[in-house]
Amino acid sequence: MKPLKQPVWYLRGLALLGVAVSVGSCFSNRQNEGATLYASHCSNCHGAQGEGLKRLIPPLAGADYLTKNRNGLACLVRKGLQGPLIVNGVDYNQVMPAADSHLTDSQITNILNFVQTSWGNQGEIFTIREVTEQLRACGASDGQ
């Protein structure tokens, strides 16, 4: 029986396709992590569409607070917030619970990036390094 001869380019193409598929699947589990984390940790208060709750809980959709306070957002998520704040000209004064023990630096980065790019928001994307530096500055980095 005569062995089949395949052109070298065909075999290389198949190998490249196999690598591309396997690499793509490595990232698919984390691709929507920000949306998943937001849904499970944030949407109960801030709403599924970031709309907030009337004058009780501030919106995240179209919120000027996100750009005005970018350098403190990671610490706000990790440590929570007590006291007044103004979002889009509206005063809010409810307690936001801390995420001290159940979200890593990486997960906070993914949540912030989801918020920055959802509901019409066009904020600058956070890097994990930027979030970790913010968290170190407020004594809240877990290094993960």
Coordinates of N, CA, C and O in Angstrom, one line a residue, residues 50-52 54-55 57-69 85-92 119 121:
G50 N -26.8 48.6 34.9 CA -26.1 49.6 35.5 C -26.9 50.9 35.8 O -26.4 52.0 36.0
E51 N -28.2 50.7 35.9 CA -29.1 51.8 36.0 C -29.2 52.4 37.5 O -29.8 53.4 37.7
G52 N -28.8 51.7 38.5 CA -28.9 52.1 39.8 C -30.3 51.9 40.3 O -31.1 51.2 39.7
K54 N -33.1 54.5 41.6 CA -33.6 55.8 41.9 C -32.6 56.7 42.6 O -31.5 56.8 42.1
R55 N -32.9 57.2 43.7 CA -32.0 58.1 44.5 C -31.3 57.4 45.6 O -30.7 58.0 46.5
I57 N -29.3 54.2 45.1 CA -28.0 53.6 44.7 C -27.7 54.2 43.3 O -28.5 54.2 42.4
P58 N -26.4 54.7 43.2 CA -26.1 55.4 42.0 C -26.0 54.5 40.8 O -25.6 53.3 40.9
P59 N -26.2 55.1 39.6 CA -26.1 54.3 38.4 C -24.6 54.2 38.1 O -23.8 55.0 38.5
L60 N -24.3 53.2 37.3 CA -22.9 53.0 36.7 C -23.0 53.3 35.2 O -22.0 53.7 34.7
A61 N -24.1 53.2 34.6 CA -24.3 53.5 33.2 C -24.2 55.0 33.0 O -25.0 55.7 33.7
G62 N -23.3 55.5 32.3 CA -23.2 56.9 32.0 C -22.8 57.7 33.2 O -23.0 58.9 33.3
A63 N -22.2 57.1 34.2 CA -21.8 57.8 35.4 C -20.6 58.6 35.3 O -19.5 58.1 35.0
D64 N -20.7 59.9 35.5 CA -19.5 60.8 35.5 C -18.5 60.4 36.6 O -17.3 60.7 36.5
Y65 N -19.0 59.8 37.7 CA -18.1 59.4 38.8 C -17.0 58.5 38.3 O -15.9 58.5 38.9
L66 N -17.3 57.6 37.4 CA -16.3 56.7 36.9 C -15.0 57.4 36.3 O -13.9 56.9 36.6
T67 N -15.2 58.4 35.6 CA -14.1 59.1 35.0 C -13.4 60.1 36.0 O -12.2 60.2 36.0
K68 N -14.3 60.7 36.8 CA -13.7 61.7 37.8 C -13.0 61.0 38.9 O -12.1 61.7 39.5
N69 N -13.3 59.8 39.2 CA -12.6 59.1 40.3 C -11.9 57.8 39.9 O -11.8 56.9 40.7
L85 N -21.7 60.7 48.2 CA -21.0 60.9 46.9 C -22.1 61.5 45.9 O -23.3 61.4 46.1
I86 N -21.5 62.1 44.9 CA -22.4 62.7 43.9 C -22.1 62.0 42.5 O -20.9 61.9 42.1
V87 N -23.2 61.5 41.9 CA -23.1 60.9 40.6 C -24.0 61.6 39.7 O -25.2 61.7 39.9
N88 N -23.5 62.2 38.6 CA -24.3 62.9 37.6 C -25.2 64.0 38.3 O -26.4 64.2 37.9
G89 N -24.6 64.6 39.2 CA -25.3 65.7 39.9 C -26.3 65.3 41.0 O -27.0 66.2 41.6
V90 N -26.4 64.1 41.3 CA -27.4 63.6 42.3 C -26.6 63.1 43.5 O -25.6 62.4 43.4
D91 N -27.1 63.5 44.7 CA -26.5 63.1 45.9 C -26.9 61.7 46.3 O -28.1 61.4 46.3
Y92 N -26.0 60.8 46.7 CA -26.3 59.5 47.3 C -25.5 59.3 48.6 O -24.5 59.9 48.8
W119 N -23.0 49.6 28.7 CA -24.1 50.5 28.8 C -23.8 51.9 28.2 O -24.2 52.9 28.7
N121 N -20.8 53.3 28.3 CA -19.6 53.8 28.9 C -18.4 53.6 28.0 O -18.3 52.5 27.4

